[in-house]
PDB file of C-alpha atoms and ligand atoms in Angstrom:
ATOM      1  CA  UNK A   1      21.174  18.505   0.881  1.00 96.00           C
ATOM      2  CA  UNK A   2      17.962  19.779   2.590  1.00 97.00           C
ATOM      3  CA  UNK A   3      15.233  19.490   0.738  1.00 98.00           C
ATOM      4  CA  UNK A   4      11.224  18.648   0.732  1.00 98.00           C
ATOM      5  CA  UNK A   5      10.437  15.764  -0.812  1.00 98.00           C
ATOM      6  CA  UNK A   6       6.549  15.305  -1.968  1.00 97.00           C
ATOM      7  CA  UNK A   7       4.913  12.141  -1.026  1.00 97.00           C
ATOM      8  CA  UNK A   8       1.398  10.502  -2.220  1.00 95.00           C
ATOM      9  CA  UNK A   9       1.622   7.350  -0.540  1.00 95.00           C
ATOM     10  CA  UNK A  10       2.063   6.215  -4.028  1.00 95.00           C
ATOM     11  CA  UNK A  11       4.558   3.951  -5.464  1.00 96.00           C
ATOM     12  CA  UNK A  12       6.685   6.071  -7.774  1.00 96.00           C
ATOM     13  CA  UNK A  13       7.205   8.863  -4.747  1.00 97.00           C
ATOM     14  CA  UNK A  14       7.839   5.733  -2.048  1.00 98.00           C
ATOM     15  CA  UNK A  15      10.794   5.380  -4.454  1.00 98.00           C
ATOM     16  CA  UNK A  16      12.044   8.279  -4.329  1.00 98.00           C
ATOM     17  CA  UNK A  17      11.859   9.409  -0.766  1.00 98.00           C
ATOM     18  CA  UNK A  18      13.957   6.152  -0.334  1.00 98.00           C
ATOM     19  CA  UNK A  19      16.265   6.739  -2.729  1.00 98.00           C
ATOM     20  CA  UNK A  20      16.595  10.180  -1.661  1.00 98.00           C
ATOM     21  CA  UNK A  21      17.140   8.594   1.828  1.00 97.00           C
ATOM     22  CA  UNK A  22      20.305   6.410   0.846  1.00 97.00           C
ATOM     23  CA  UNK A  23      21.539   9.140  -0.689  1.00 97.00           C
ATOM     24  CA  UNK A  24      21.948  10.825   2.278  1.00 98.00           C
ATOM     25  CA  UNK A  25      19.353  13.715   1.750  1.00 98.00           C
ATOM     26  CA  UNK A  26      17.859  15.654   4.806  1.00 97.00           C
ATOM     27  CA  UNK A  27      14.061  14.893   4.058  1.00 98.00           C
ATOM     28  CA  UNK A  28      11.198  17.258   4.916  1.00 98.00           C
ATOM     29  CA  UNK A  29       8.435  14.620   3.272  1.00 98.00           C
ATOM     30  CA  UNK A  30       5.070  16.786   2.222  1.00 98.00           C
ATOM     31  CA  UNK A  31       1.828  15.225   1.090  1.00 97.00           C
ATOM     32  CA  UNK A  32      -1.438  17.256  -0.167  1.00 96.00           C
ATOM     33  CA  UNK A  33      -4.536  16.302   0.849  1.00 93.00           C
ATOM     34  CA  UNK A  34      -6.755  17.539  -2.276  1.00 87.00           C
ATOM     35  CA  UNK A  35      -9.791  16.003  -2.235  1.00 83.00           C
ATOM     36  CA  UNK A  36      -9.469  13.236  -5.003  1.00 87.00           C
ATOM     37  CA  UNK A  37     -11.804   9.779  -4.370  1.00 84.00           C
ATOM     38  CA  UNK A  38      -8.770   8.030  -3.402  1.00 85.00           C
ATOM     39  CA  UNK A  39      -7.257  10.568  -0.943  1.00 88.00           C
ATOM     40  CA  UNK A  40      -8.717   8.556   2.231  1.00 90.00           C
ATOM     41  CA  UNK A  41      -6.762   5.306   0.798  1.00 91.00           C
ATOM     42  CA  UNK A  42      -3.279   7.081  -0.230  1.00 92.00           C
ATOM     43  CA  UNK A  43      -3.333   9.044   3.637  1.00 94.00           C
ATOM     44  CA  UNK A  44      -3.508   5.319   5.208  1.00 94.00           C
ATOM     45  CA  UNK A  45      -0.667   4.615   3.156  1.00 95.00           C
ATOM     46  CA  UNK A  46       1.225   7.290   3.671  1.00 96.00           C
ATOM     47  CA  UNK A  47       1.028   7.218   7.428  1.00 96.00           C
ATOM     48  CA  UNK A  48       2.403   3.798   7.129  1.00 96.00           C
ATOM     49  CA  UNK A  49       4.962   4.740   5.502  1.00 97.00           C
ATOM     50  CA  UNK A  50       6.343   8.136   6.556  1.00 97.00           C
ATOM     51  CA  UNK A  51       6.857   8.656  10.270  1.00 92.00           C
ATOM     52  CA  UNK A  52       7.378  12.682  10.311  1.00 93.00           C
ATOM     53  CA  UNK A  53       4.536  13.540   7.230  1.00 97.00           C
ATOM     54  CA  UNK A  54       3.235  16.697   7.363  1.00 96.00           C
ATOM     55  CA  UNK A  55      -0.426  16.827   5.206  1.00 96.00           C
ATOM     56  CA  UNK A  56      -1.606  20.371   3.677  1.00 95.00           C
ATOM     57  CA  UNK A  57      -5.356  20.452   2.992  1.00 94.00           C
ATOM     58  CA  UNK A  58      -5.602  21.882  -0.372  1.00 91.00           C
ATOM     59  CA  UNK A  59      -9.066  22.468  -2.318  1.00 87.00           C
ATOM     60  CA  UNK A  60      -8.606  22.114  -5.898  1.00 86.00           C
ATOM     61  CA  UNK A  61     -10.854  22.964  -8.663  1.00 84.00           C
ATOM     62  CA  UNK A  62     -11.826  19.306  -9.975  1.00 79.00           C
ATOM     63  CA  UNK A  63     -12.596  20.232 -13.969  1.00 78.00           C
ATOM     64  CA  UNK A  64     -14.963  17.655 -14.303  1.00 76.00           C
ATOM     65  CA  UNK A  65     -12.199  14.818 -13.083  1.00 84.00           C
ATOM     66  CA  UNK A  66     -12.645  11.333 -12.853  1.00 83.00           C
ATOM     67  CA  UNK A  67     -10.174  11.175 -10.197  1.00 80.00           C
ATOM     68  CA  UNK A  68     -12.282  13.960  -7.794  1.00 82.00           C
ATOM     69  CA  UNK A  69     -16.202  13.418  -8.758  1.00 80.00           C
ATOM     70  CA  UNK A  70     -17.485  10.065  -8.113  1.00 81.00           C
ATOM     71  CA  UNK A  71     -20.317  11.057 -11.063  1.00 81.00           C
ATOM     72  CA  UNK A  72     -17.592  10.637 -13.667  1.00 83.00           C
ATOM     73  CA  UNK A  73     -16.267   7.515 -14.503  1.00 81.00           C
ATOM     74  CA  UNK A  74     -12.813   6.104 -13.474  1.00 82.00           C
ATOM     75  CA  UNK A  75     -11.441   4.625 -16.838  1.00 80.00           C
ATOM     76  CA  UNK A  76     -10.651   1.167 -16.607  1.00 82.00           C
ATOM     77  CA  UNK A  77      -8.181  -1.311 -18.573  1.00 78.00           C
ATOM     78  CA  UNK A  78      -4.788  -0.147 -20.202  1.00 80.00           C
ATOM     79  CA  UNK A  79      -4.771   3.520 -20.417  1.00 76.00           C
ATOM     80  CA  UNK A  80      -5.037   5.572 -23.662  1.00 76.00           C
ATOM     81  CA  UNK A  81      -5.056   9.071 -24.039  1.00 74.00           C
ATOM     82  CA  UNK A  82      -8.529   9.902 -24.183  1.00 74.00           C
ATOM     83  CA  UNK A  83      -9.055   7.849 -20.932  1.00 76.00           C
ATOM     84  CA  UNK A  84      -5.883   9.069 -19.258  1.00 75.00           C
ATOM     85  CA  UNK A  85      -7.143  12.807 -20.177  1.00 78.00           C
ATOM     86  CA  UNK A  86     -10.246  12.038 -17.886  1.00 80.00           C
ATOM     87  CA  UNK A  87      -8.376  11.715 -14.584  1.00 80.00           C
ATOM     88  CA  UNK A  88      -6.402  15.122 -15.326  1.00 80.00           C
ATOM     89  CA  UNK A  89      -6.639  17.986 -12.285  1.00 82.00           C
ATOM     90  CA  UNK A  90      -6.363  20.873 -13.549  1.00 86.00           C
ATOM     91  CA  UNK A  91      -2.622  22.165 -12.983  1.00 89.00           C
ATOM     92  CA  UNK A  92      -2.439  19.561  -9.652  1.00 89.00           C
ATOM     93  CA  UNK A  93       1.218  19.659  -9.471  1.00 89.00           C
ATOM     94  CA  UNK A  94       1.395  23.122 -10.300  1.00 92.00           C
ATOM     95  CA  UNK A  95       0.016  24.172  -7.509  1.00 94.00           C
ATOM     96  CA  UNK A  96       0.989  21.100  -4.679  1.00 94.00           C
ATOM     97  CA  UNK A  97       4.929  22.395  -6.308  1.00 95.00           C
ATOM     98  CA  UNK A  98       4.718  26.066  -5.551  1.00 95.00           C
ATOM     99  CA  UNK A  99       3.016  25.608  -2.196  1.00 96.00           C
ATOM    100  CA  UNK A 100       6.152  22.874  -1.670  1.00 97.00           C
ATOM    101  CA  UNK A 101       8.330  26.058  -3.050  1.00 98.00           C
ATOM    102  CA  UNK A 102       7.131  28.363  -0.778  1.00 97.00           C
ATOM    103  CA  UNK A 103       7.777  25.293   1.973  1.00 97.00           C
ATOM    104  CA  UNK A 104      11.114  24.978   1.473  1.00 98.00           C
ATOM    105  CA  UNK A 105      12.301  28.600   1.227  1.00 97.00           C
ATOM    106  CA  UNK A 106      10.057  28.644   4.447  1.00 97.00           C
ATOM    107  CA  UNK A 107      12.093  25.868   6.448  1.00 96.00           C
ATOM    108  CA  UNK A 108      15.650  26.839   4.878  1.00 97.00           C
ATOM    109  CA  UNK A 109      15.608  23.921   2.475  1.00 98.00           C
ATOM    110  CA  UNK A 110      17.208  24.061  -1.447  1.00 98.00           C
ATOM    111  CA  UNK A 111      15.369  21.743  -2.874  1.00 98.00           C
ATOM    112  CA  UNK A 112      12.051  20.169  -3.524  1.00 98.00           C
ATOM    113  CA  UNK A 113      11.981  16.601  -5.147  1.00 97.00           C
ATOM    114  CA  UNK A 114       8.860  15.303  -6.939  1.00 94.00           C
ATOM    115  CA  UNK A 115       8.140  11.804  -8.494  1.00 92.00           C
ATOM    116  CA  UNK A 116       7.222  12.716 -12.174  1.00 88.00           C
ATOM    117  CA  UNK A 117       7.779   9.555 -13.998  1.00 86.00           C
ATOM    118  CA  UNK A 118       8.122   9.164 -18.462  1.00 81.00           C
ATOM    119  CA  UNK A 119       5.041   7.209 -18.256  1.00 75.00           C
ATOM    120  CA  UNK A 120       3.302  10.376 -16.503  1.00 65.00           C
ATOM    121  CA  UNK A 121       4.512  12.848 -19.879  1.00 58.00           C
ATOM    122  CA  UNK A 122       1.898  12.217 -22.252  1.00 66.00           C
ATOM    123  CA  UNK A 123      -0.981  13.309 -21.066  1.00 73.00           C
ATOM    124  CA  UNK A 124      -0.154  14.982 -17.817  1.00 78.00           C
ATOM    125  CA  UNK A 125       1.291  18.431 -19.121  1.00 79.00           C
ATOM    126  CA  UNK A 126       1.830  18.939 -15.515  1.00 76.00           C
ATOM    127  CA  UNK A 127       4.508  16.144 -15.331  1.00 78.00           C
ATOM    128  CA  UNK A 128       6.483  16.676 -18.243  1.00 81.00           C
ATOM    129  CA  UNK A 129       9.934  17.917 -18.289  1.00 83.00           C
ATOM    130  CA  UNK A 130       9.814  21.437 -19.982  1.00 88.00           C
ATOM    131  CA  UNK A 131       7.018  22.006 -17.382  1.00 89.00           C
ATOM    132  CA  UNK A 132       9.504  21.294 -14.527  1.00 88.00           C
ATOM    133  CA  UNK A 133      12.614  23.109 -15.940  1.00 90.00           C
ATOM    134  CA  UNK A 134       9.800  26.069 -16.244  1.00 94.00           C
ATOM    135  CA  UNK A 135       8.906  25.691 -12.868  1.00 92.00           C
ATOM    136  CA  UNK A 136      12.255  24.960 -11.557  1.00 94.00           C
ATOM    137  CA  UNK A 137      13.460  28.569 -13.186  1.00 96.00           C
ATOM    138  CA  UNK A 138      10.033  30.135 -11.645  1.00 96.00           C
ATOM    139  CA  UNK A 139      11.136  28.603  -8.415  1.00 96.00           C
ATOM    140  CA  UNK A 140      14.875  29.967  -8.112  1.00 96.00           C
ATOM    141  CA  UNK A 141      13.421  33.532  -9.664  1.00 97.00           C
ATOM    142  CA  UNK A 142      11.003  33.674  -6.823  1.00 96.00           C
ATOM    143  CA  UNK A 143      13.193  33.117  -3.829  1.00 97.00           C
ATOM    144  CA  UNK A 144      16.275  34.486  -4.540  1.00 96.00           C
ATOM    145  CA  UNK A 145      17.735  31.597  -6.051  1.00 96.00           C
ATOM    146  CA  UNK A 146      17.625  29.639  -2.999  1.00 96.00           C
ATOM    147  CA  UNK A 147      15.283  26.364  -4.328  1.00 98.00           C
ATOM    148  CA  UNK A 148      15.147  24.534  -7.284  1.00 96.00           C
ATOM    149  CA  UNK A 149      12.702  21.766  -8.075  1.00 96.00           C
ATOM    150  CA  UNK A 150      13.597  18.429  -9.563  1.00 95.00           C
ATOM    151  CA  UNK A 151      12.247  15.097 -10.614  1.00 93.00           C
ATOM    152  CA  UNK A 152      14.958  12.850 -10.396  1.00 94.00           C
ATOM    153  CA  UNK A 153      12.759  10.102 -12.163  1.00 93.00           C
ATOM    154  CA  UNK A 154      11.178  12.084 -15.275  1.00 89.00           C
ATOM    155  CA  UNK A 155      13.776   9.917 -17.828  1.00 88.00           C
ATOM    156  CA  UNK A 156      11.983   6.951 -16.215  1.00 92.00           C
ATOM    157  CA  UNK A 157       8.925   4.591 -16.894  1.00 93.00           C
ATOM    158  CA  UNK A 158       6.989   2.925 -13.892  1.00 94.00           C
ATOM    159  CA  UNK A 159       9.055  -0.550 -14.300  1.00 96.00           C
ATOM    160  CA  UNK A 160      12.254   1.122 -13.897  1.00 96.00           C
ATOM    161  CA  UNK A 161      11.616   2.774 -10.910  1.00 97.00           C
ATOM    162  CA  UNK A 162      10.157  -0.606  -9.499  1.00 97.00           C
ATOM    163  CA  UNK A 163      13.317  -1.912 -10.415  1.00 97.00           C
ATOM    164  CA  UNK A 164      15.522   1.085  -8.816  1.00 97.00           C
ATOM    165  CA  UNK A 165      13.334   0.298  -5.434  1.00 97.00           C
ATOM    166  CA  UNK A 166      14.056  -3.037  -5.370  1.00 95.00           C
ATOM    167  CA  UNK A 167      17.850  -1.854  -5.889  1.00 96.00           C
ATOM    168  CA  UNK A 168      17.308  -0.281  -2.825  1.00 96.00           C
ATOM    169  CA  UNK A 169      17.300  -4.197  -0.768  1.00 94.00           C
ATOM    170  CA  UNK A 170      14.311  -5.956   0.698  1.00 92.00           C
ATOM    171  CA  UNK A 171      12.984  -2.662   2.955  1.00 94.00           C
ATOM    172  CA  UNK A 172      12.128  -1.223  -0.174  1.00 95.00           C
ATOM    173  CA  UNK A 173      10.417  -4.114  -1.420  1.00 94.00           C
ATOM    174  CA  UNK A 174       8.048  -4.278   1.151  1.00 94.00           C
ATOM    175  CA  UNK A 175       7.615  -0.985   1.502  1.00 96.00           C
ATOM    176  CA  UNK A 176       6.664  -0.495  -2.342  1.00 96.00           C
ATOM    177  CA  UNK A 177       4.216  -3.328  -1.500  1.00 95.00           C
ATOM    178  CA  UNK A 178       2.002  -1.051   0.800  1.00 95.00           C
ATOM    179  CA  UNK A 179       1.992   1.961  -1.319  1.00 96.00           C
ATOM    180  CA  UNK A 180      -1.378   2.608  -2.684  1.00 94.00           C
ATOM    181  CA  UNK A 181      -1.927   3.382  -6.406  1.00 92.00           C
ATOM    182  CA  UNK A 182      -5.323   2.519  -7.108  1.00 91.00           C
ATOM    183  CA  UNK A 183      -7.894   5.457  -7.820  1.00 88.00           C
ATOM    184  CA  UNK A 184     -11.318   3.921  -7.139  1.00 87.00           C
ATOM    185  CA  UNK A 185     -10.142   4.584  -3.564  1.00 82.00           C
ATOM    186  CA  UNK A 186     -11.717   1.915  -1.657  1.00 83.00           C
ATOM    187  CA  UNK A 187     -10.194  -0.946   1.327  1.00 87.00           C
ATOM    188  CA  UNK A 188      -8.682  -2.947  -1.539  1.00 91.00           C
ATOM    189  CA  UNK A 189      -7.041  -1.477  -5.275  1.00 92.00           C
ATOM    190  CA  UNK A 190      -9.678  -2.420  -7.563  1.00 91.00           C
ATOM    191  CA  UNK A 191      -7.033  -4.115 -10.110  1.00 91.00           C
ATOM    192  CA  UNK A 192      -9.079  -3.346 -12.889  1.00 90.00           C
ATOM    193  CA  UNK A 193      -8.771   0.822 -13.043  1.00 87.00           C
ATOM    194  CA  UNK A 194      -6.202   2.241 -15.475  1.00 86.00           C
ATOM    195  CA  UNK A 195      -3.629   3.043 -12.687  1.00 89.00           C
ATOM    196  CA  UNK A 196      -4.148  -0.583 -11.398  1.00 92.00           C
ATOM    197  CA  UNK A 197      -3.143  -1.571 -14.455  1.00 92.00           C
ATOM    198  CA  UNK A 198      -0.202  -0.004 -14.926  1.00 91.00           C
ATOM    199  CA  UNK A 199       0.913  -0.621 -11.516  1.00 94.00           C
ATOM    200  CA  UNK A 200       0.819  -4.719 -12.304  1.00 94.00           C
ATOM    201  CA  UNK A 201       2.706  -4.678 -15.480  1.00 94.00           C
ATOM    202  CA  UNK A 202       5.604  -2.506 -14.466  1.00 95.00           C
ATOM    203  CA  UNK A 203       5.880  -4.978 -11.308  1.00 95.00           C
ATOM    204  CA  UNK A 204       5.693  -7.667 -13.490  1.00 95.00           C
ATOM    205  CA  UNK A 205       8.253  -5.836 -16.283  1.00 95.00           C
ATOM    206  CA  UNK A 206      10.264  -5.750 -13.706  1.00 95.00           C
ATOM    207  CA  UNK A 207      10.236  -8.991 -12.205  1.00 93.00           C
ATOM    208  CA  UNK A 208       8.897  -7.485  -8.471  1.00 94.00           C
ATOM    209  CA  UNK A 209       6.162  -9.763  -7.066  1.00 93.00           C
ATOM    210  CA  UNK A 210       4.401  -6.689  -5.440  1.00 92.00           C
ATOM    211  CA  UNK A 211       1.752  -7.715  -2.148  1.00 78.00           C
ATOM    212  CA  UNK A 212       1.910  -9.192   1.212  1.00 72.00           C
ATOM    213  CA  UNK A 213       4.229 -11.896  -0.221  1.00 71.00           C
ATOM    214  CA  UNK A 214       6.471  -9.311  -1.860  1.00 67.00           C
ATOM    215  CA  UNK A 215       9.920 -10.230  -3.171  1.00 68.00           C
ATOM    216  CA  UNK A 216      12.379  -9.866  -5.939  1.00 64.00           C
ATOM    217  CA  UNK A 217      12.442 -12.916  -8.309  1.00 58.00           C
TER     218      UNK A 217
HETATM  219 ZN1  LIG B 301      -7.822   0.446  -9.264  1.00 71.52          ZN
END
């Protein structure tokens, strides 16, 4: 199937563009350029990563995010919701999804693929699975029943789909290893930032040694 596939230069979408890859999938791989702190250090990524990427300059609103305004603190340690709730954008994948809609009816594609993960649905309305069934129906509704959004990896937390990479063979591994997750955004993930965090214990959950000297134990 041809579909567009929307990349961060994160972990949980590396995944999936791979997986979506073996599969056999015919990948148009989309990343938006928003204007979040760590934007500079997920494009380095993602260049890395993706040969053919094309990058759409959005400008979202930032609603007083942690993750846009460097006056707001990032929230560090294990996240909880109130912390979690304070690196929300405002209807983010809303928009980056109907712009990747509008994409694919664009290029001829049916599909558009997005990394929305279990341990994304409880803060992140934006993520959750009635929001992408909703947007799924908006999606066929609006183009004549041509594309339909899904999130292969909504049933999933973060250590599964670390686990599901490393399925994919050593490639993978190594290419989960230079995905960027941090959000402080600077030449090195901070490690001690919520989504730093999180990142560690699902490689360590699922038994990934993530870095230069990444393997599978
Ligand atoms: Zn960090």
């Amino acid at each position: 199937v041809r579909g567009v596939v929307v990349v961060s230069g994160g972990l949980d979408s590396l995944v999936l563009h791979d997986w979506l890859q073996a599969e056999g999938h015919d990948l148009i791989t989309v990343r938006f350029h928003y204007g979040s702190r760590h934007d500079a250090a997920e494009a380095r990524s993602a260049h890395e990563l993706y040969p053919y990427l094309t990058t759409v300059d959005l400008m979202l609103p930032s609603g007083g995010s942690a993750l846009m305004s460097k006056d707001v603190p990032l929230p560090e340690g294990r996240y909880d919701d109130p912390s979690m709730r304070s690196t929300v954008v405002p209807f983010r994948n809303g928009v980056m999804l109907a712009f990747a809609v509008a994409y694919a009816e664009a290029v001829g594609a049916q599909r558009v693929w997005y990394g929305a993960h279990a341990g994304d649905h409880a803060i992140y309305p934006d993520c959750r699975r009635g929001f992408v069934r909703a947007l799924s129906r908006a999606a066929r509704l609006g183009t004549y029943g041509k594309v339909v959004v899904e999130a292969p990896f909504a049933r999933m937390t973060k250590a599964a789909i670390v686990r599901a990479g490393a399925r994919l063979g050593r490639p993978c591994v190594l290419r989960m290893a230079k995905t960027w997750s941090c959000y402080a955004g600077g030449d090195r993930p901070c490690g001690v930032c919520g989504t730093c965090v999180e990142r560690d214990e699902a490689f360590a959950e699922a038994g990934v040694v993530d870095g230069p000297l990444a393997h599978y134990v």
